[in-house]
Amino acid sequence: MRAIWKGAVSFGLVSIAVKLYSATEEKDIRFHQVHREDGGRIRYKRTCSICGEEVTYDDIAKGYDIGGGEMVILTDEDFADLPLSTSHAIDVLEFVPAEQVDPILYNKAYFMEPEGAATKPYVLLRDALSDADRVAIVKVALRQREQLATLRVREGVLLLNTMLWPDEIRKPDFNFLDEDIEVRPPELAMAGSLIDSMAGEFDPEDYTDNYREALQEVIDAKVEGREVVQPEEVEEAPAAAVDLMAALKASVERARAARGEEGEPTPISSARSAKKAEPAKKAPAKKAEPAKKTAAKKAEPAKKAAEKKAPAKKAPAKKATARKSA
């Protein structure tokens, strides 16, 4: 890595010489504009809109548009008198809990390396920050601009995070914020079930840039002169749901199926199952009455049949009487 800035951290009466290195880099695949027929690079000329002449970098100055077609021109001499151009100090203003810094304020991250004999005070500040569980709020001049920043520890290295100024954060101004939209408790409970079914531990290594990988495959195939392997089709996003509850319930079941989990009852499904279970228990009781009547009806012919067969048993008794009279 190449250092982009050198200076010192002012920590009370302690001064720590440091170097700054960009902590991040973009992995986007970059292209050049070329002539379609022969692949020649497209060049742009810097021309003046008034005289039409081509202008070199030495003749280019910075202009501030004040409106009405008027422009204030600032030269390198105008910037040279500003204190920021030669300031190489990082002034620690205060130490605050990290959770008090809104993440929307963070802009760009830089690794900080100790320079020369500054290793011991550097380690001292690093360990003190770790023990205090706080971040340092600092001011630093980078690229001719004073910036607010934080100092915190990451993987044993001090990390400088430049921040946006509060007036650089836009205020959300949307019509729906003034609308009185009511969310029903069952919908909120189902949404909570969806969050629970999709809960996990964040590991950035689990995620990849699928578009960049597919684009790189196209480029490699062009270089090697082979056919491009079509990537797997990505499942299309569902259309806007008309039934919010049905969409939430389907989302919960889909999330659990993706994890290989058995369908567990949600707050809504449990309530519905309980309601369905009550009539199910009463159903056999209602059917029992007709069953008794049917048994009773079948019993009546059986009794009549028994009564008809009864005289057959008296026949032997008559024969016995005849023998006595004889």
CSV table of C-alpha atoms in Angstrom, one decimal:
chain,number,residue,atom,x,y,z
A,1,MET,CA,0.0,0.0,0.0
A,2,ARG,CA,1.1,3.6,-0.6
A,3,ALA,CA,0.7,6.2,2.1
A,4,ILE,CA,-1.6,9.1,1.0
A,5,TRP,CA,-0.9,11.4,3.9
A,6,LYS,CA,1.7,11.9,6.6
A,7,GLY,CA,1.2,13.9,9.8
A,8,ALA,CA,0.8,13.5,13.6
A,9,VAL,CA,-2.0,12.7,16.1
A,10,SER,CA,-2.1,15.3,18.9
A,11,PHE,CA,-3.2,13.3,22.0
A,12,GLY,CA,-3.0,15.8,24.9
A,13,LEU,CA,0.7,16.7,25.1
A,14,VAL,CA,1.7,13.6,23.2
A,15,SER,CA,2.3,13.8,19.4
A,16,ILE,CA,2.3,10.5,17.4
A,17,ALA,CA,3.7,10.6,13.9
A,18,VAL,CA,1.6,8.5,11.5
A,19,LYS,CA,0.9,7.6,7.9
A,20,LEU,CA,-2.5,7.1,6.4
A,21,TYR,CA,-3.4,4.4,3.9
A,22,SER,CA,-6.8,3.8,2.2
A,23,ALA,CA,-8.4,1.0,4.0
A,24,THR,CA,-10.9,0.2,1.2
A,25,GLU,CA,-10.8,-0.3,-2.5
A,26,GLU,CA,-13.5,-0.6,-5.1
A,27,LYS,CA,-13.6,-3.9,-7.1
A,28,ASP,CA,-15.8,-2.6,-9.9
A,29,ILE,CA,-14.7,-3.7,-13.4
A,30,ARG,CA,-13.7,-0.5,-15.3
A,31,PHE,CA,-14.0,0.1,-19.0
A,32,HIS,CA,-12.6,2.5,-21.5
A,33,GLN,CA,-14.6,4.2,-24.2
A,34,VAL,CA,-13.4,3.0,-27.5
A,35,HIS,CA,-14.2,3.3,-31.2
A,36,ARG,CA,-16.5,0.3,-32.1
A,37,GLU,CA,-14.8,-0.3,-35.5
A,38,ASP,CA,-11.1,-0.5,-34.5
A,39,GLY,CA,-11.0,-0.4,-30.7
A,40,GLY,CA,-9.2,2.9,-30.6
A,41,ARG,CA,-9.4,4.9,-27.3
A,42,ILE,CA,-11.7,7.9,-27.3
A,43,ARG,CA,-9.8,11.0,-26.2
A,44,TYR,CA,-11.4,14.2,-24.9
A,45,LYS,CA,-9.9,17.6,-25.4
A,46,ARG,CA,-10.2,20.4,-22.8
A,47,THR,CA,-11.5,23.3,-24.8
A,48,CYS,CA,-12.8,26.7,-23.6
A,49,SER,CA,-16.5,27.3,-24.2
A,50,ILE,CA,-15.8,31.0,-25.1
A,51,CYS,CA,-12.8,31.0,-27.4
A,52,GLY,CA,-12.9,27.4,-28.4
A,53,GLU,CA,-9.1,26.9,-27.9
A,54,GLU,CA,-7.7,23.7,-26.3
A,55,VAL,CA,-6.5,24.4,-22.7
A,56,THR,CA,-3.6,22.8,-20.9
A,57,TYR,CA,-3.7,21.8,-17.2
A,58,ASP,CA,-1.4,24.8,-16.4
A,59,ASP,CA,-4.0,27.2,-17.7
A,60,ILE,CA,-6.9,25.7,-15.8
A,61,ALA,CA,-8.1,27.4,-12.6
A,62,LYS,CA,-11.1,26.7,-10.2
A,63,GLY,CA,-14.2,28.8,-10.8
A,64,TYR,CA,-17.1,29.3,-8.4
A,65,ASP,CA,-20.5,30.1,-10.0
A,66,ILE,CA,-22.2,32.9,-8.2
A,67,GLY,CA,-25.2,32.9,-10.6
A,68,GLY,CA,-26.3,35.3,-13.3
A,69,GLY,CA,-23.5,34.1,-15.6
A,70,GLU,CA,-20.8,35.4,-13.2
A,71,MET,CA,-17.9,33.3,-12.2
A,72,VAL,CA,-15.3,33.9,-9.4
A,73,ILE,CA,-11.9,32.5,-10.4
A,74,LEU,CA,-9.6,31.1,-7.7
A,75,THR,CA,-6.0,30.3,-8.5
A,76,ASP,CA,-3.4,28.2,-6.8
A,77,GLU,CA,-2.1,31.3,-5.0
A,78,ASP,CA,-5.6,31.8,-3.4
A,79,PHE,CA,-5.5,28.3,-1.9
A,80,ALA,CA,-1.8,28.6,-0.8
A,81,ASP,CA,-2.7,31.0,2.0
A,82,LEU,CA,-5.3,28.7,3.5
A,83,PRO,CA,-4.0,27.0,6.7
A,84,LEU,CA,-5.4,23.6,5.7
A,85,SER,CA,-3.0,23.1,2.8
A,86,THR,CA,0.0,22.8,5.1
A,87,SER,CA,-1.7,21.4,8.2
A,88,HIS,CA,-0.6,17.8,9.0
A,89,ALA,CA,-2.1,17.4,12.4
A,90,ILE,CA,-4.9,15.2,13.7
A,91,ASP,CA,-6.3,16.9,16.8
A,92,VAL,CA,-8.2,14.7,19.2
A,93,LEU,CA,-11.2,16.7,20.5
A,94,GLU,CA,-13.0,14.2,22.8
A,95,PHE,CA,-13.7,10.6,23.4
A,96,VAL,CA,-17.3,9.4,23.0
A,97,PRO,CA,-19.1,6.0,23.1
A,98,ALA,CA,-19.2,4.5,19.6
A,99,GLU,CA,-22.9,4.0,19.6
A,100,GLN,CA,-23.4,7.7,19.8
A,101,VAL,CA,-22.0,8.2,16.3
A,102,ASP,CA,-24.7,7.6,13.7
A,103,PRO,CA,-23.3,5.3,10.9
A,104,ILE,CA,-24.8,7.6,8.3
A,105,LEU,CA,-22.0,10.1,9.1
A,106,TYR,CA,-19.2,7.7,8.2
A,107,ASN,CA,-17.6,8.5,4.8
A,108,LYS,CA,-14.2,6.9,4.1
A,109,ALA,CA,-11.8,4.7,6.1
A,110,TYR,CA,-8.0,4.9,6.4
A,111,PHE,CA,-5.5,2.7,8.2
A,112,MET,CA,-3.1,4.5,10.4
A,113,GLU,CA,0.5,3.3,10.8
A,114,PRO,CA,3.1,4.7,13.3
A,115,GLU,CA,6.1,6.3,11.8
A,116,GLY,CA,9.6,6.2,13.1
A,117,ALA,CA,9.9,6.2,16.9
A,118,ALA,CA,6.1,6.8,17.4
A,119,THR,CA,5.3,3.1,17.8
A,120,LYS,CA,5.1,3.1,21.6
A,121,PRO,CA,2.7,6.2,21.9
A,122,TYR,CA,0.7,4.7,19.0
A,123,VAL,CA,0.2,1.4,20.9
A,124,LEU,CA,-0.5,3.4,24.1
A,125,LEU,CA,-3.4,5.2,22.4
A,126,ARG,CA,-4.6,2.0,20.7
A,127,ASP,CA,-4.8,0.1,24.0
A,128,ALA,CA,-6.3,3.0,25.9
A,129,LEU,CA,-9.1,3.3,23.3
A,130,SER,CA,-9.7,-0.5,23.5
A,131,ASP,CA,-9.9,-0.4,27.3
A,132,ALA,CA,-12.2,2.6,27.4
A,133,ASP,CA,-14.5,1.2,24.7
A,134,ARG,CA,-14.8,4.6,23.1
A,135,VAL,CA,-13.8,6.3,19.9
A,136,ALA,CA,-11.9,9.5,19.5
A,137,ILE,CA,-13.5,12.5,17.7
A,138,VAL,CA,-10.8,14.3,15.7
A,139,LYS,CA,-10.4,17.0,13.1
A,140,VAL,CA,-8.1,16.4,10.1
A,141,ALA,CA,-7.2,18.3,6.9
A,142,LEU,CA,-7.3,16.0,3.9
A,143,ARG,CA,-7.2,17.0,0.3
A,144,GLN,CA,-7.5,20.7,1.1
A,145,ARG,CA,-10.6,20.2,3.2
A,146,GLU,CA,-11.1,20.1,7.0
A,147,GLN,CA,-13.0,17.0,8.0
A,148,LEU,CA,-14.5,15.6,11.1
A,149,ALA,CA,-13.4,12.0,11.8
A,150,THR,CA,-13.2,9.2,14.4
A,151,LEU,CA,-10.3,7.1,15.6
A,152,ARG,CA,-11.1,3.5,16.6
A,153,VAL,CA,-9.3,0.2,16.8
A,154,ARG,CA,-9.8,-2.5,14.2
A,155,GLU,CA,-7.6,-5.7,14.2
A,156,GLY,CA,-4.9,-4.1,16.3
A,157,VAL,CA,-4.6,-1.0,14.0
A,158,LEU,CA,-6.0,2.5,14.5
A,159,LEU,CA,-8.6,3.3,11.9
A,160,LEU,CA,-9.5,6.8,10.9
A,161,ASN,CA,-13.0,7.2,9.6
A,162,THR,CA,-13.7,10.6,8.0
A,163,MET,CA,-17.2,11.8,8.6
A,164,LEU,CA,-19.8,14.1,6.9
A,165,TRP,CA,-20.7,17.3,8.6
A,166,PRO,CA,-24.2,17.4,10.1
A,167,ASP,CA,-25.4,19.9,7.4
A,168,GLU,CA,-24.4,17.5,4.7
A,169,ILE,CA,-27.0,14.9,5.8
A,170,ARG,CA,-30.3,15.4,4.0
A,171,LYS,CA,-33.6,15.5,5.9
A,172,PRO,CA,-36.1,12.9,4.8
A,173,ASP,CA,-39.1,14.7,3.4
A,174,PHE,CA,-41.7,12.2,2.2
A,175,ASN,CA,-45.5,12.5,2.0
A,176,PHE,CA,-46.1,9.1,3.7
A,177,LEU,CA,-44.6,10.4,7.0
A,178,ASP,CA,-47.6,12.7,7.4
A,179,GLU,CA,-50.1,9.9,6.7
A,180,ASP,CA,-51.9,8.1,9.5
A,181,ILE,CA,-51.2,4.5,8.6
A,182,GLU,CA,-52.4,1.9,11.1
A,183,VAL,CA,-50.6,-1.5,11.4
A,184,ARG,CA,-52.7,-4.2,12.9
A,185,PRO,CA,-51.3,-6.3,15.7
A,186,PRO,CA,-51.6,-9.6,13.8
A,187,GLU,CA,-49.6,-8.1,10.9
A,188,LEU,CA,-46.9,-6.9,13.3
A,189,ALA,CA,-46.8,-10.3,14.9
A,190,MET,CA,-46.4,-12.0,11.6
A,191,ALA,CA,-43.7,-9.6,10.5
A,192,GLY,CA,-41.9,-10.4,13.8
A,193,SER,CA,-42.2,-14.1,12.9
A,194,LEU,CA,-40.6,-13.4,9.5
A,195,ILE,CA,-37.7,-11.6,11.2
A,196,ASP,CA,-37.2,-14.4,13.6
A,197,SER,CA,-37.2,-17.0,10.8
A,198,MET,CA,-34.5,-15.0,8.9
A,199,ALA,CA,-32.4,-14.1,12.0
A,200,GLY,CA,-28.7,-14.9,11.8
A,201,GLU,CA,-25.1,-13.8,12.4
A,202,PHE,CA,-23.6,-11.4,9.9
A,203,ASP,CA,-20.5,-12.6,8.1
A,204,PRO,CA,-19.5,-10.4,5.1
A,205,GLU,CA,-17.6,-13.4,3.6
A,206,ASP,CA,-21.0,-15.1,3.0
A,207,TYR,CA,-21.9,-12.6,0.3
A,208,THR,CA,-20.5,-12.1,-3.1
A,209,ASP,CA,-21.0,-9.7,-6.0
A,210,ASN,CA,-22.8,-12.0,-8.5
A,211,TYR,CA,-23.0,-9.3,-11.2
A,212,ARG,CA,-19.2,-8.7,-11.1
A,213,GLU,CA,-18.5,-12.4,-11.2
A,214,ALA,CA,-20.8,-12.9,-14.2
A,215,LEU,CA,-19.3,-9.9,-16.0
A,216,GLN,CA,-15.8,-11.2,-15.4
A,217,GLU,CA,-16.8,-14.6,-16.9
A,218,VAL,CA,-18.0,-12.8,-20.0
A,219,ILE,CA,-14.6,-11.0,-20.3
A,220,ASP,CA,-12.6,-14.1,-19.7
A,221,ALA,CA,-14.7,-16.0,-22.3
A,222,LYS,CA,-14.0,-13.2,-24.8
A,223,VAL,CA,-10.3,-13.4,-24.1
A,224,GLU,CA,-10.1,-17.2,-24.4
A,225,GLY,CA,-12.4,-17.3,-27.5
A,226,ARG,CA,-15.0,-19.6,-25.9
A,227,GLU,CA,-18.7,-19.4,-25.4
A,228,VAL,CA,-20.1,-17.7,-22.4
A,229,VAL,CA,-21.7,-19.9,-19.8
A,230,GLN,CA,-25.1,-18.5,-19.0
A,231,PRO,CA,-25.4,-17.9,-15.2
A,232,GLU,CA,-28.3,-19.4,-13.3
A,233,GLU,CA,-31.5,-17.4,-13.6
A,234,VAL,CA,-32.2,-15.3,-10.5
A,235,GLU,CA,-35.7,-15.8,-9.1
A,236,GLU,CA,-37.8,-12.8,-10.0
A,237,ALA,CA,-39.1,-10.6,-7.1
A,238,PRO,CA,-42.8,-11.2,-6.4
A,239,ALA,CA,-45.3,-8.7,-7.6
A,240,ALA,CA,-46.8,-6.3,-5.1
A,241,ALA,CA,-48.9,-8.3,-2.6
A,242,VAL,CA,-52.6,-7.5,-2.3
A,243,ASP,CA,-53.0,-9.6,0.8
A,244,LEU,CA,-50.2,-8.4,3.2
A,245,MET,CA,-50.9,-11.2,5.7
A,246,ALA,CA,-50.8,-13.9,3.1
A,247,ALA,CA,-47.5,-12.5,1.7
A,248,LEU,CA,-46.0,-12.4,5.2
A,249,LYS,CA,-47.1,-16.0,6.0
A,250,ALA,CA,-45.7,-17.3,2.7
A,251,SER,CA,-42.5,-15.5,3.4
A,252,VAL,CA,-42.1,-17.1,6.8
A,253,GLU,CA,-42.7,-20.6,5.3
A,254,ARG,CA,-40.3,-19.9,2.5
A,255,ALA,CA,-37.6,-18.7,4.8
A,256,ARG,CA,-37.9,-21.8,7.0
A,257,ALA,CA,-37.9,-24.1,4.0
A,258,ALA,CA,-34.7,-22.5,2.8
A,259,ARG,CA,-33.1,-23.3,6.1
A,260,GLY,CA,-34.5,-26.8,6.1
A,261,GLU,CA,-36.5,-26.2,9.2
A,262,GLU,CA,-39.9,-27.8,9.8
A,263,GLY,CA,-42.8,-25.5,9.7
A,264,GLU,CA,-43.3,-24.1,13.2
A,265,PRO,CA,-46.5,-22.4,14.2
A,266,THR,CA,-46.5,-18.7,13.9
A,267,PRO,CA,-48.6,-16.4,16.2
A,268,ILE,CA,-51.3,-16.2,13.5
A,269,SER,CA,-51.3,-19.8,12.4
A,270,SER,CA,-51.5,-20.9,16.1
A,271,ALA,CA,-54.5,-18.8,16.7
A,272,ARG,CA,-56.2,-20.1,13.5
A,273,SER,CA,-55.4,-23.7,14.4
A,274,ALA,CA,-56.9,-23.3,17.9
A,275,LYS,CA,-60.1,-22.0,16.4
A,276,LYS,CA,-60.3,-24.9,13.9
A,277,ALA,CA,-59.6,-27.4,16.6
A,278,GLU,CA,-62.7,-26.5,18.7
A,279,PRO,CA,-65.4,-27.4,16.1
A,280,ALA,CA,-63.4,-30.5,15.3
A,281,LYS,CA,-63.8,-31.8,18.9
A,282,LYS,CA,-67.6,-31.2,18.9
A,283,ALA,CA,-68.1,-32.9,15.5
A,284,PRO,CA,-67.9,-36.5,16.9
A,285,ALA,CA,-70.5,-35.6,19.7
A,286,LYS,CA,-73.0,-34.5,17.1
A,287,LYS,CA,-72.6,-37.7,15.1
A,288,ALA,CA,-73.0,-39.9,18.2
A,289,GLU,CA,-76.7,-39.0,18.5
A,290,PRO,CA,-77.7,-40.4,15.0
A,291,ALA,CA,-75.6,-43.4,15.7
A,292,LYS,CA,-77.6,-44.2,18.9
A,293,LYS,CA,-80.9,-43.7,17.0
A,294,THR,CA,-79.7,-46.0,14.3
A,295,ALA,CA,-78.7,-48.6,16.9
A,296,ALA,CA,-82.1,-48.2,18.5
A,297,LYS,CA,-83.9,-48.6,15.2
A,298,LYS,CA,-81.9,-51.8,14.5
A,299,ALA,CA,-82.6,-53.0,18.0
A,300,GLU,CA,-86.4,-52.8,17.5
A,301,PRO,CA,-86.6,-55.3,14.6
A,302,ALA,CA,-84.3,-57.6,16.6
A,303,LYS,CA,-86.7,-57.6,19.6
A,304,LYS,CA,-89.7,-58.3,17.3
A,305,ALA,CA,-87.9,-61.2,15.8
A,306,ALA,CA,-87.1,-62.5,19.2
A,307,GLU,CA,-90.8,-62.3,20.2
A,308,LYS,CA,-91.8,-64.2,17.1
A,309,LYS,CA,-89.3,-67.0,17.8
A,310,ALA,CA,-90.5,-67.2,21.5
A,311,PRO,CA,-93.5,-69.6,20.9
A,312,ALA,CA,-91.3,-72.2,19.5
A,313,LYS,CA,-89.8,-72.7,23.0
A,314,LYS,CA,-93.3,-73.5,24.5
A,315,ALA,CA,-93.9,-76.5,22.2
A,316,PRO,CA,-92.0,-79.1,24.4
A,317,ALA,CA,-94.1,-78.0,27.5
A,318,LYS,CA,-97.4,-79.0,25.7
A,319,LYS,CA,-96.0,-82.5,24.9
A,320,ALA,CA,-95.2,-83.0,28.5
A,321,THR,CA,-98.8,-82.2,29.6
A,322,ALA,CA,-100.2,-84.8,27.2
A,323,ARG,CA,-98.0,-87.5,28.6
A,324,LYS,CA,-99.3,-86.8,32.2
A,325,SER,CA,-103.0,-87.1,31.1
A,326,ALA,CA,-102.3,-90.4,29.4
